[in-house]
Each structure stands twice: as structure tokens, then as C-alpha cells.
């Protein structure tokens, strides 16, 4: 394992390699673009492109590709070689213009009607915040994708815009609280990836699996998960070899693959990374899914990312661990030892609670799909009713704030094992609620309703925008306050009181909760058509238009694309049967 530090990021044109290969002035200019969002000059891009090309060729690359995420739900790439004619031969060249801009056809990707076949030109543009890497003989350059007339046609651009929006509003709030040294706030994500592995020979015998990703008919297995013997069980030799190959491939590409284990259902497994910025986490998760599927082929296996490939056992989700951090390293969702005195934490907590309540319909729509609709509501998948779990300690604190009472956090209690040879330890201040769709887990929120095949860009740009909008409203209310601490506490109390209906610490599977949620006025949107009936509600359109994430036409186009994709998937299943 001593080779891992040397292996990690070896195929990535990362910060270390940029420092080694770029002139200092070029490196500083590029870092300002990455860290502060400053425009990139073409002269800088030319120097970066030359250095990137030289490094890529040393790593065995002959081609480059602008790697992007259209509205298909998967990634796209077109490969061009570095060769340029030179006399009777060729030379290897790569310019700043080629680095910055590519030209795939926009009409061949889903556009929701905002592009026609005779309006074919589209552009990809380099995203310098996500490092380029070499894979399979090509230099992969993460890019955004738009049409000739500028319409956003990808999953990346809205995410980047939402991250900027969140940073702007969060920094304004923090400056009001006296934290004037903060210049940037970053949203971070750690997406846990669940998947199934099955033998390719068996897969090839199932037309339904090949065409739809799930079994549409047939008898259930005599033994399912009823013995609870697969979860965290010893990993079989063949699967362990597969997981080892995945780890090594991901580590070379700078992906922080951390945890691997057997999941609950037979043949189901999980890979979890360490969190990173939302944009890079999104790119890395797409890369992870691609590598998982390609690596499976080398082992005579097939990796299934469908949310519910088999009836009667667990489906596969993707837990989205979301948080906020400042450029100074402070986690804004960390309660600290005394959350009752931490006004920063309370304010950001209130913003999240308010956002989930006001946009619960939209949050449900972000995870709706033909596959995920089969999974939600059982076997540790949260139900379609959106709610926030805070745990005992925070739940009691919130109730005390609402009631206007003093509260002292219990802190971490010591867990006594009762066995002398086993060390006592401190347990967390809250349990884990596997039935909750949106659970606080110590210093982050875990959005558990995502499906395993989902591109995480969509739920994260929507979540970022929702919370940024609430922070914007908070700033307007607080900016003229004579005593900021008193004003914040008053605001937090009012917000939590008004939106306490969304907080639920109990069993989300219970029939009583369905009845209680209805009384509270919460939505129970069980399918994509139910959820998308609210997608075009005026408040939801206004949220993204006001915050300049997408235009109304682009937002409506995404509605059309998702509905069309759903109908096509259902139709393919019907034709297969």
C-alpha cells in the first residue's frame, strides 16, 4: 500500500503538476481563475495548453477530448488527435483555443425544444476548476456545454452558477456576523454510490436486463436478503479483485475512493468517497460510474446502476452528503460543542430547514425517475414525503428555540462497553435515521433520496439555489439590525417556528407519518408525473430565474426533457415485455 500516495493523482494535471510545469505568472493567473472566478486570458490558456499537452503525451496520450455532461444523464466525448501537418509529416500541437472551446453538434442532444436539427452548432468550454486527466490514451478536459445561441444544455453549468450564488450570499451573511476575513464559501458533497454486480453470462441470458437495466418478469430467488447475511459480509474473492481494480483506477485519477463493502441485497455493493467541492464531486461521481461499468467487463461481470434491478430486495441509491465550508476551513453546518450558543450554525440550519419546507416539491422532483420511483419508500430508501431529521439533541434545541426556553446541549455521552478489554468511547449526539430523506448527520445533511444512476449535478444545483435564496432573504432582514446577535436569534426563532412542520425525527415508513404529514400540509408525490406536476409552479421557475441559474426557457426545456426521458424508458420496458 506504500505505492498509493505515489499512485494517487498520477494521471491528473493537478495543482502540483501545474506548479512544476507552468511559469509562475501563468500559474498565479490560473489559480485566480480557479479560486476567485476571474476571467481567463487567452495568452494564459495558450501556455497552459502547451504544458498540458506535453504532460499528456508523456503519459501516453495521442488525443484530447472535451468531456461534458449533456441532458442525457450520461457523459459525452469526442476525441481529436494532437497531430498537425508539418511538411511531409506531423507535429503534436494543442492551442489555448482548442483547450477552451470545442464544437459538438447541439441538435443531437436533448434540448427540450430550444434547439432544432437545422440549428446544430453547440460549444463546449473548459472548466478550469475541475482538473484534466489522461485515460485510455486521451487527455480528458472537463467542460460545460451550451448551444450556439448560449442556451445551457448540460448539468455542469447550473451547478457552477449555483455554487457562485451560494458563495455570494453566504459571504454577505458571514460579514454581517463579523467574519469579514471570509472571502468564499464552498458547497461540498460526498456521494455514496450503490450498485449491483452480476455474472455476465447470466446477464446475457436476460433480454430485460440488457434493454432496461432491470428484470421485468420471472420468479424471485429462493433466498433473498431475509437472513441479513450479506450486509458488511466478507467480500467474495472475485468481487474483491474487481473492487481493488476500481480503487486503483480511481486513485490514479485523483478520485478520493475511501470505503467499499457489501450492501444489504445479494450481489449489491457500495463505494463511498471522501467529500470534495460539489463540482469536482459531480465530475468524479460520473467518472466513477463509468469506470465501475468498464472494469466489470474485465472481470466477466456487469455493473448494474439501475435503482431497482430486482424485485423483493433493496434497490440502489446514492446518498448525497452536503455541507458548506469557508475558505478559512470553517464548516458552517458544524454545531460545535455548544450549538445553543453558535448563532452562525443556527442561522444556516434555519436556512436549510426553510428551503426544504418551501421547495419540498422541487426537492422531490430532483430525484424522480422511472427507476427511482420503484425504490423510494421501503428497504432503507426514504419515502416520497420530504422531511428533515435533526436527531434528539438538535431536535430538542430547535424546540427550545421555538418555545423561547434556555437549552444546554447534552454533548457527546460516554459509551460504556461493560468489558474491561474494550475501550469506552464517546457516542454521537444523534442516531441515524435510515428512513429520513434529508437527515442531519453531525456536520452535514445527507440527502438520501437520490437514485443510484442519477447525475448529482441536478439535485445539488437546486439545493444550493434554494439555500442561497433563503440566505439572500435573511441578509435583507438582518443588514440594518442594531444588535446583530439579537436580530439573528429572533429571525432563527421565527423561521423555525414557521417551518417546523418539515422537521420529523420518527419512522418515515409508518402509516401514522403519512397521515401526520398530510395534516401538516406536506406533499406525498409518489411518482415522477406527480412530482413534475409542480415543477413549473411559478415559485419554482422564479427561484432559478431570479438567481440567474437558468432562464425560464432553459428551465421549461429541462421539464420537457425529463418527462420525455421518463416516457421513453416506460415505453422501452413495455416493448421489451
Coordinates of C-alpha atoms in Angstrom, one line a residue:
X1 CA 0.0 0.0 0.0
X2 CA 3.1 2.3 0.2
X3 CA 2.6 2.9 -3.6
X4 CA -0.8 4.6 -3.1
X5 CA 0.4 8.1 -2.3
X6 CA 2.6 8.0 -5.4
X7 CA -0.2 6.5 -7.5
X8 CA -2.8 9.0 -6.3
X9 CA -3.5 11.7 -8.9
X10 CA -0.7 10.3 -11.2
X11 CA -2.9 10.6 -14.3
X12 CA -4.2 14.1 -13.4
X13 CA -2.9 17.5 -14.4
X14 CA -3.4 18.7 -10.9
X15 CA -2.1 21.7 -8.9
X16 CA 1.3 20.1 -8.2
X17 CA 1.9 19.4 -11.9
X18 CA 0.8 22.9 -12.8
X19 CA 3.3 24.4 -10.3
X20 CA 6.1 22.3 -11.8
X21 CA 5.3 22.9 -15.5
X22 CA 3.8 26.4 -15.7
X23 CA 5.7 29.8 -15.4
X24 CA 4.9 31.4 -12.1
X25 CA 2.9 34.2 -13.6
X26 CA 0.8 31.8 -15.6
X27 CA 0.2 29.6 -12.6
X28 CA -0.9 32.6 -10.4
X29 CA -3.3 33.8 -13.1
X30 CA -4.8 30.3 -13.5
X31 CA -5.2 30.0 -9.7
X32 CA -7.0 33.3 -9.6
X33 CA -9.4 31.9 -12.2
X34 CA -9.9 28.7 -10.2
X35 CA -10.2 30.2 -6.8
X36 CA -11.8 33.6 -7.4
X37 CA -13.6 33.1 -10.7
X38 CA -11.6 35.7 -12.6
X39 CA -11.8 35.6 -16.4
X40 CA -9.0 33.6 -18.1
X41 CA -6.9 35.4 -20.7
X42 CA -6.2 33.6 -24.0
X43 CA -2.4 34.1 -23.5
X44 CA -2.6 32.2 -20.2
X45 CA -4.7 29.5 -21.9
X46 CA -2.1 29.1 -24.6
X47 CA 0.7 28.5 -22.1
X48 CA -1.5 26.1 -20.1
X49 CA -2.5 24.2 -23.2
X50 CA 1.1 23.6 -24.3
X51 CA 2.2 22.4 -20.8
X52 CA -0.9 20.2 -20.6
X53 CA -0.3 18.7 -24.0
X54 CA 3.4 17.9 -23.2
X55 CA 2.5 16.2 -19.9
X56 CA -0.4 14.3 -21.6
X57 CA 1.9 13.0 -24.3
X58 CA 4.4 11.9 -21.7
X59 CA 1.6 9.9 -20.1
X60 CA 0.8 8.2 -23.4
X61 CA -2.0 10.4 -24.8
X62 CA -2.3 10.9 -28.5
X63 CA -5.8 12.5 -28.4
X64 CA -7.8 15.0 -26.4
X65 CA -11.5 15.2 -25.7
X66 CA -13.8 17.8 -24.2
X67 CA -15.7 15.7 -21.7
X68 CA -19.2 17.0 -20.9
X69 CA -22.5 16.2 -19.3
X70 CA -25.4 16.7 -21.6
X71 CA -29.1 16.3 -20.6
X72 CA -28.9 12.6 -21.5
X73 CA -28.0 11.7 -17.9
X74 CA -24.6 10.2 -19.1
X75 CA -21.4 11.8 -20.2
X76 CA -20.3 12.6 -23.8
X77 CA -16.9 12.9 -25.5
X78 CA -15.4 13.4 -29.0
X79 CA -11.7 12.7 -29.4
X80 CA -9.3 14.7 -31.6
X81 CA -5.7 13.8 -32.1
X82 CA -2.9 16.3 -31.3
X83 CA -1.4 15.9 -34.8
X84 CA -1.0 18.8 -37.2
X85 CA 0.5 18.6 -40.7
X86 CA 4.2 19.6 -40.9
X87 CA 6.0 19.2 -44.2
X88 CA 5.8 15.5 -45.1
X89 CA 5.0 14.5 -41.5
X90 CA 3.1 15.8 -38.5
X91 CA 3.8 17.6 -35.2
X92 CA 1.9 17.4 -32.0
X93 CA 0.2 20.7 -31.2
X94 CA -2.5 21.9 -28.8
X95 CA -3.6 25.6 -28.6
X96 CA -5.3 27.6 -26.0
X97 CA -8.3 28.0 -28.3
X98 CA -8.6 24.2 -28.6
X99 CA -8.3 23.9 -24.8
X100 CA -11.0 26.5 -24.2
X101 CA -13.5 25.7 -26.9
X102 CA -14.9 22.6 -28.7
X103 CA -17.8 22.2 -31.1
X104 CA -20.1 19.2 -30.8
X105 CA -23.5 19.3 -32.5
X106 CA -26.1 20.6 -30.1
X107 CA -29.1 19.4 -32.1
X108 CA -28.3 15.7 -31.4
X109 CA -28.5 16.1 -27.7
X110 CA -31.7 16.6 -25.7
X111 CA -32.7 20.3 -25.7
X112 CA -36.3 20.3 -24.7
X113 CA -37.3 22.0 -28.0
X114 CA -35.0 25.1 -27.6
X115 CA -32.8 23.8 -30.5
X116 CA -33.8 22.3 -33.8
X117 CA -31.9 20.0 -36.2
X118 CA -31.2 22.9 -38.6
X119 CA -29.6 24.8 -35.6
X120 CA -26.9 22.3 -35.0
X121 CA -23.9 24.1 -33.7
X122 CA -23.0 23.8 -30.0
X123 CA -20.0 24.7 -27.9
X124 CA -18.0 23.1 -25.0
X125 CA -15.9 25.3 -22.9
X126 CA -13.1 24.3 -20.5
X127 CA -13.9 24.2 -16.8
X128 CA -10.5 25.0 -15.1
X129 CA -11.9 24.3 -11.6
X130 CA -12.0 20.5 -12.5
X131 CA -8.6 19.1 -13.3
X132 CA -7.9 17.4 -16.7
X133 CA -6.7 13.8 -16.7
X134 CA -5.4 11.2 -19.0
X135 CA -7.3 8.0 -19.6
X136 CA -7.2 5.3 -22.3
X137 CA -4.8 7.3 -24.4
X138 CA -6.7 10.6 -24.4
X139 CA -6.5 13.8 -22.4
X140 CA -9.9 14.4 -20.9
X141 CA -10.8 18.0 -20.3
X142 CA -13.9 18.6 -18.2
X143 CA -16.1 21.2 -19.9
X144 CA -19.5 22.9 -19.9
X145 CA -21.9 22.7 -22.8
X146 CA -24.1 25.3 -24.4
X147 CA -25.9 26.0 -27.7
X148 CA -24.8 28.4 -30.5
X149 CA -27.2 31.0 -29.1
X150 CA -26.0 30.4 -25.5
X151 CA -28.7 28.2 -24.0
X152 CA -27.4 25.9 -21.2
X153 CA -27.6 22.3 -22.4
X154 CA -25.7 20.5 -19.6
X155 CA -25.7 19.5 -16.0
X156 CA -22.5 21.3 -15.1
X157 CA -23.2 25.0 -15.8
X158 CA -26.2 25.4 -13.5
X159 CA -24.2 23.7 -10.7
X160 CA -21.2 26.1 -11.2
X161 CA -23.6 29.0 -11.2
X162 CA -25.4 27.8 -8.0
X163 CA -22.0 27.4 -6.2
X164 CA -21.2 31.0 -7.1
X165 CA -24.6 32.1 -5.9
X166 CA -24.3 30.3 -2.6
X167 CA -20.8 31.7 -2.0
X168 CA -22.0 35.3 -2.7
X169 CA -25.0 35.1 -0.3
X170 CA -23.2 33.1 2.4
X171 CA -20.2 35.5 2.5
X172 CA -22.6 38.5 2.8
X173 CA -24.3 36.8 5.8
X174 CA -20.9 36.0 7.4
X175 CA -19.7 39.5 7.1
X176 CA -22.8 40.7 9.0
X177 CA -21.8 38.3 11.7
X178 CA -18.3 39.8 11.9
X179 CA -16.5 37.2 10.0
X180 CA -15.0 39.7 7.5
X181 CA -12.0 37.5 6.7
X182 CA -14.2 35.0 4.8
X183 CA -14.0 35.6 1.1
X184 CA -15.5 32.5 -0.3
X185 CA -17.9 29.7 0.8
X186 CA -17.8 26.4 -1.0
X187 CA -20.5 23.7 -1.1
X188 CA -19.1 20.2 -0.7
X189 CA -20.5 16.8 -1.5
X190 CA -19.6 13.2 -0.8
X191 CA -21.9 10.9 -2.9
X192 CA -22.1 7.3 -1.7
X193 CA -22.5 5.0 -4.7
X194 CA -24.5 1.7 -4.5
X195 CA -24.5 -0.8 -7.3
X196 CA -25.2 -4.5 -8.2
X197 CA -22.7 -6.9 -9.7
X198 CA -23.9 -10.0 -11.7
X199 CA -22.1 -12.6 -13.8
X200 CA -22.1 -11.5 -17.5
X201 CA -23.1 -15.0 -18.8
X202 CA -26.3 -14.8 -16.7
X203 CA -26.8 -11.1 -17.7
X204 CA -26.6 -12.1 -21.4
X205 CA -29.5 -14.5 -20.9
X206 CA -31.8 -11.7 -19.8
X207 CA -33.1 -9.5 -22.5
X208 CA -34.9 -7.3 -20.0
X209 CA -31.7 -6.6 -18.1
X210 CA -29.8 -5.8 -21.3
X211 CA -32.5 -3.4 -22.6
X212 CA -33.9 -1.9 -19.4
X213 CA -31.4 -2.5 -16.7
X214 CA -33.9 -4.4 -14.5
X215 CA -35.8 -7.7 -14.5
X216 CA -39.3 -7.2 -15.8
X217 CA -40.6 -10.8 -15.2
X218 CA -39.5 -14.1 -13.7
X219 CA -39.5 -15.9 -10.3
X220 CA -38.0 -14.5 -7.2
X221 CA -34.8 -16.1 -5.9
X222 CA -35.5 -18.8 -3.2
X223 CA -33.0 -16.9 -1.0
X224 CA -33.1 -13.1 -0.9
X225 CA -31.9 -10.8 1.9
X226 CA -34.1 -12.3 4.6
X227 CA -31.1 -13.8 6.5
X228 CA -29.4 -10.4 6.7
X229 CA -26.1 -12.1 5.9
X230 CA -24.8 -10.1 3.0
X231 CA -24.6 -6.6 4.5
X232 CA -21.0 -5.9 5.5
X233 CA -20.3 -9.6 5.0
X234 CA -16.9 -11.0 3.9
X235 CA -16.3 -9.8 0.3
X236 CA -16.0 -12.7 -2.2
X237 CA -12.7 -13.1 -3.9
X238 CA -13.9 -12.2 -7.4
X239 CA -15.7 -9.1 -6.2
X240 CA -12.7 -8.1 -4.1
X241 CA -10.4 -8.3 -7.2
X242 CA -12.9 -6.1 -9.0
X243 CA -13.0 -3.6 -6.1
X244 CA -9.2 -3.5 -6.0
X245 CA -9.0 -2.6 -9.7
X246 CA -11.6 0.2 -9.2
X247 CA -9.8 1.7 -6.3
X248 CA -6.5 1.8 -8.2
X249 CA -8.1 3.3 -11.3
X250 CA -9.9 5.9 -9.3
X251 CA -6.9 6.8 -7.2
X252 CA -4.8 7.4 -10.4
X253 CA -7.5 9.8 -11.5
X254 CA -7.5 11.7 -8.2
X255 CA -10.9 10.3 -7.0
X256 CA -10.9 10.0 -3.2
X257 CA -12.4 6.5 -3.1
X258 CA -12.5 5.6 0.6
X259 CA -14.9 2.9 1.6
X260 CA -16.1 -0.3 0.0
X261 CA -18.4 -3.0 1.4
X262 CA -21.2 -5.4 0.7
X263 CA -24.6 -3.8 0.8
X264 CA -27.9 -5.3 2.1
X265 CA -29.2 -7.1 -1.0
X266 CA -27.4 -10.1 -2.5
X267 CA -24.8 -9.1 -5.1
X268 CA -25.2 -5.4 -4.0
X269 CA -22.2 -3.3 -3.0
X270 CA -21.2 0.3 -2.2
X271 CA -18.3 2.6 -2.9
X272 CA -18.0 5.9 -0.9
X273 CA -15.6 8.7 -1.5
X274 CA -14.3 11.5 0.8
X275 CA -16.2 14.7 0.2
X276 CA -14.9 17.4 -2.1
X277 CA -16.3 20.5 -3.8
X278 CA -19.7 20.0 -5.4
X279 CA -18.4 20.4 -9.0
X280 CA -15.5 18.0 -8.7
X281 CA -17.6 15.6 -6.7
X282 CA -20.1 15.6 -9.6
X283 CA -17.4 15.0 -12.2
X284 CA -15.8 12.3 -10.1
X285 CA -19.1 10.5 -9.5
X286 CA -19.8 10.4 -13.2
X287 CA -16.2 9.1 -13.8
X288 CA -16.7 6.5 -11.0
X289 CA -19.9 5.1 -12.6
X290 CA -18.1 4.8 -16.0
X291 CA -15.1 3.1 -14.5
X292 CA -17.3 0.7 -12.4
X293 CA -19.1 -0.4 -15.6
X294 CA -16.0 -0.7 -17.7
X295 CA -13.9 -2.5 -15.1
X296 CA -16.7 -5.0 -14.5
X297 CA -16.3 -6.2 -18.2
X298 CA -12.7 -7.1 -17.5
X299 CA -13.8 -9.4 -14.7
X300 CA -16.6 -11.1 -16.6
X301 CA -19.2 -9.1 -14.6
X302 CA -21.8 -6.5 -15.3
X303 CA -22.3 -3.5 -13.0
X304 CA -26.0 -2.5 -12.7
X305 CA -26.7 1.1 -11.7
X306 CA -30.5 0.8 -12.1
X307 CA -32.3 1.9 -8.9
X308 CA -34.4 -1.3 -8.6
X309 CA -33.0 -4.1 -10.8
X310 CA -34.6 -6.9 -8.8
X311 CA -37.9 -7.1 -7.0
X312 CA -38.1 -8.1 -3.4
X313 CA -34.7 -6.8 -2.3
X314 CA -33.1 -3.5 -1.7
X315 CA -32.7 -1.0 -4.6
X316 CA -29.6 1.1 -5.1
X317 CA -29.4 4.8 -4.0
X318 CA -26.8 7.5 -3.9
X319 CA -26.6 9.3 -0.5
X320 CA -25.7 12.9 -1.1
X321 CA -23.7 14.2 1.9
X322 CA -23.9 18.0 1.5
X323 CA -22.2 20.7 3.5
X324 CA -20.8 24.3 3.5
X325 CA -17.2 25.4 4.2
X326 CA -15.5 28.7 4.2
X327 CA -12.1 29.5 2.6
X328 CA -10.7 29.6 6.2
X329 CA -11.8 26.0 6.8
X330 CA -14.9 26.5 8.9
X331 CA -17.7 24.1 8.4
X332 CA -20.8 26.2 8.6
X333 CA -23.0 23.2 9.4
X334 CA -20.9 22.0 12.4
X335 CA -22.8 22.7 15.6
X336 CA -19.7 22.7 17.8
X337 CA -19.7 21.7 21.4
X338 CA -22.4 24.2 22.3
X339 CA -24.8 24.6 19.3
X340 CA -27.2 26.6 21.6
X341 CA -24.6 29.4 21.5
X342 CA -23.5 29.0 17.9
X343 CA -25.6 31.7 16.1
X344 CA -23.8 31.0 12.8
X345 CA -24.8 27.4 12.8
X346 CA -28.3 28.2 13.9
X347 CA -28.7 30.7 11.1
X348 CA -27.5 28.3 8.4
X349 CA -29.6 25.5 9.9
X350 CA -32.7 27.7 9.7
X351 CA -31.9 28.5 6.1
X352 CA -31.8 24.8 5.2
X353 CA -34.9 23.9 7.1
X354 CA -36.8 26.8 5.4
X355 CA -35.5 25.8 2.0
X356 CA -36.5 22.2 2.3
X357 CA -40.0 23.2 3.5
X358 CA -40.7 25.8 0.9
X359 CA -39.3 23.8 -2.0
X360 CA -40.2 20.3 -0.9
X361 CA -42.0 19.6 -4.2
X362 CA -38.9 20.7 -6.2
X363 CA -36.6 18.6 -4.0
X364 CA -38.7 15.6 -4.6
X365 CA -38.7 16.3 -8.4
X366 CA -34.9 16.4 -8.4
X367 CA -34.7 12.6 -7.5
X368 CA -37.7 11.5 -9.6
X369 CA -37.1 8.9 -12.4
X370 CA -38.7 5.8 -13.8
X371 CA -36.2 3.7 -11.9
X372 CA -36.1 5.6 -8.6
X373 CA -39.9 5.6 -8.3
X374 CA -39.7 1.9 -7.7
X375 CA -37.2 2.2 -4.9
X376 CA -38.5 5.0 -2.7
X377 CA -40.5 4.1 0.4
X378 CA -39.0 0.8 1.6
X379 CA -35.9 -1.2 2.3
X380 CA -34.0 1.7 3.8
X381 CA -34.9 4.0 0.9
X382 CA -36.7 7.1 2.2
X383 CA -40.4 7.7 1.2
X384 CA -41.6 10.3 -1.3
X385 CA -42.6 12.7 1.5
X386 CA -39.8 15.2 2.1
X387 CA -38.8 15.8 5.7
X388 CA -35.8 16.9 7.8
X389 CA -34.3 14.7 10.5
X390 CA -32.3 16.6 13.2
X391 CA -31.8 13.9 15.9
X392 CA -32.6 14.1 19.6
X393 CA -30.1 16.8 20.7
X394 CA -30.7 19.3 17.8
X395 CA -34.4 18.5 17.8
X396 CA -34.6 19.5 21.5
X397 CA -32.6 22.6 20.9
X398 CA -34.8 23.7 18.0
X399 CA -37.9 23.1 20.1
X400 CA -36.4 25.1 22.9
X401 CA -35.7 28.0 20.5
X402 CA -39.3 27.8 19.2
X403 CA -40.6 27.8 22.8
X404 CA -38.3 30.6 23.9
X405 CA -36.6 28.5 26.5
X406 CA -33.0 28.0 27.5
X407 CA -31.3 24.9 26.4
X408 CA -27.9 23.2 27.1
X409 CA -26.7 20.6 24.7
X410 CA -26.1 17.2 26.1
X411 CA -22.8 16.9 24.2
X412 CA -21.3 13.6 23.5
X413 CA -22.0 11.0 26.1
X414 CA -19.5 8.3 27.0
X415 CA -20.5 4.8 25.8
X416 CA -19.5 2.2 28.4
X417 CA -19.0 -1.3 26.8
X418 CA -19.0 -3.2 30.1
X419 CA -16.0 -5.2 29.0
X420 CA -12.6 -4.2 30.5
X421 CA -10.6 -5.0 27.4
X422 CA -12.8 -2.8 25.2
X423 CA -12.2 0.9 25.4
X424 CA -15.1 3.2 26.3
X425 CA -15.8 5.9 23.7
X426 CA -18.0 8.9 23.1
X427 CA -21.1 8.3 21.1
X428 CA -22.6 10.9 18.7
X429 CA -25.3 13.3 19.8
X430 CA -27.9 11.8 17.4
X431 CA -28.8 8.4 16.0
X432 CA -29.0 7.7 12.2
X433 CA -32.5 7.7 10.7
X434 CA -32.3 5.5 7.6
X435 CA -35.9 6.3 6.8
X436 CA -35.4 10.1 6.5
X437 CA -34.9 11.6 3.1
X438 CA -33.0 14.6 4.4
X439 CA -31.1 13.9 7.6
X440 CA -28.6 15.9 9.7
X441 CA -25.6 13.6 10.4
X442 CA -23.2 15.6 12.6
X443 CA -21.8 18.3 10.3
X444 CA -23.7 17.9 7.1
X445 CA -27.0 16.9 5.6
X446 CA -27.5 13.6 4.0
X447 CA -30.0 13.7 1.1
X448 CA -30.8 10.0 0.9
X449 CA -33.4 10.0 -1.8
X450 CA -31.1 10.2 -4.9
X451 CA -31.2 7.2 -7.2
X452 CA -28.0 5.3 -8.0
X453 CA -27.9 6.2 -11.7
X454 CA -28.6 9.9 -11.1
X455 CA -26.3 12.7 -12.1
X456 CA -25.8 14.5 -8.8
X457 CA -25.5 17.9 -10.5
X458 CA -29.3 18.5 -10.7
X459 CA -30.2 17.9 -7.0
X460 CA -27.1 19.8 -5.9
X461 CA -27.7 22.9 -8.0
X462 CA -31.3 23.0 -6.9
X463 CA -30.3 22.6 -3.3
X464 CA -27.6 25.2 -3.5
X465 CA -30.0 27.7 -5.1
X466 CA -32.8 27.1 -2.6
X467 CA -30.5 27.7 0.4
X468 CA -28.8 30.7 -1.3
X469 CA -32.3 32.2 -1.9
X470 CA -33.1 31.9 1.8
X471 CA -29.7 33.4 2.8
X472 CA -30.5 36.3 0.5
X473 CA -33.8 36.9 2.3
X474 CA -32.1 36.7 5.6
X475 CA -29.5 39.3 4.6
X476 CA -32.2 41.8 3.7
X477 CA -33.8 41.3 7.1
X478 CA -30.6 41.5 9.1
X479 CA -28.5 44.1 7.4
X480 CA -29.9 47.1 9.2
X481 CA -30.0 45.5 12.7
X482 CA -28.6 47.5 15.6
X483 CA -27.7 44.3 17.5
X484 CA -26.9 41.5 15.1
X485 CA -27.0 38.7 17.7
X486 CA -30.5 39.6 18.9
X487 CA -31.7 40.0 15.4
X488 CA -30.3 36.6 14.3
X489 CA -31.8 34.8 17.3
X490 CA -35.2 36.5 16.6
X491 CA -35.0 35.5 12.9
X492 CA -34.0 31.9 13.7
X493 CA -36.9 31.5 16.1
X494 CA -39.4 32.9 13.7
X495 CA -38.1 30.8 10.8
X496 CA -38.0 27.5 12.8
X497 CA -41.5 28.2 14.2
X498 CA -43.0 28.9 10.8
X499 CA -41.3 25.9 9.1
X500 CA -41.3 23.3 12.0
X501 CA -43.7 21.1 10.1
X502 CA -40.9 19.8 7.8
X503 CA -38.9 18.5 10.9
X504 CA -39.7 14.9 11.7
X505 CA -37.4 12.6 13.8
X506 CA -39.6 9.5 13.8
X507 CA -40.2 6.5 11.5
X508 CA -40.9 7.8 8.0
X509 CA -42.2 4.4 7.0
X510 CA -45.0 4.4 9.5
X511 CA -48.6 4.8 8.2
X512 CA -49.1 7.3 11.0
X513 CA -46.5 9.5 9.5
X514 CA -48.3 9.5 6.1
X515 CA -51.4 10.7 7.9
X516 CA -49.5 13.2 10.0
X517 CA -47.6 14.6 7.0
X518 CA -51.0 15.2 5.3
X519 CA -52.2 17.1 8.3
X520 CA -49.1 19.2 8.2
X521 CA -49.7 20.0 4.6
X522 CA -46.6 18.2 3.2
X523 CA -46.6 16.8 -0.3
X524 CA -46.6 13.0 -0.9
X525 CA -45.6 12.9 -4.6
X526 CA -45.2 9.2 -5.3
X527 CA -44.1 9.2 -8.9
X528 CA -42.3 11.4 -11.5
X529 CA -45.6 12.6 -13.0
X530 CA -46.9 13.6 -9.6
X531 CA -43.7 15.5 -8.8
X532 CA -43.4 17.1 -12.2
X533 CA -47.0 18.5 -11.9
X534 CA -45.3 21.1 -9.6
X535 CA -42.1 21.5 -11.5
X536 CA -43.5 24.5 -13.4
X537 CA -45.1 26.2 -10.4
X538 CA -44.4 29.9 -10.6
X539 CA -42.3 29.9 -7.3
X540 CA -40.0 27.2 -8.7
X541 CA -39.4 29.0 -12.0
X542 CA -38.8 32.3 -10.3
X543 CA -36.3 30.7 -7.9
X544 CA -33.9 29.9 -10.8
X545 CA -34.6 32.8 -13.0
X546 CA -34.2 35.3 -10.1
X547 CA -30.9 33.7 -9.1
X548 CA -29.7 33.6 -12.7
X549 CA -29.1 29.8 -12.7
X550 CA -31.1 29.2 -15.9
X551 CA -33.5 31.2 -17.9
X552 CA -37.2 30.4 -17.9
X553 CA -36.9 28.8 -21.4
X554 CA -34.0 26.6 -20.2
X555 CA -35.9 25.6 -17.1
X556 CA -39.0 24.7 -19.1
X557 CA -36.8 22.7 -21.5
X558 CA -35.5 20.6 -18.6
X559 CA -39.0 19.8 -17.7
X560 CA -39.7 18.6 -21.2
X561 CA -36.5 16.6 -21.3
X562 CA -37.2 14.8 -18.0
X563 CA -40.8 14.0 -19.0
X564 CA -39.8 12.7 -22.4
X565 CA -37.0 10.6 -20.9
X566 CA -39.5 9.1 -18.4
X567 CA -42.0 8.2 -21.2
X568 CA -39.2 6.7 -23.4
X569 CA -38.0 4.5 -20.5
X570 CA -41.5 3.3 -19.7
X571 CA -42.1 2.6 -23.4
X572 CA -38.9 0.6 -23.8
X573 CA -39.9 -1.5 -20.8
X574 CA -43.4 -2.1 -22.3
X575 CA -41.9 -3.1 -25.7
X576 CA -39.4 -5.4 -24.0
X577 CA -42.2 -7.2 -22.1

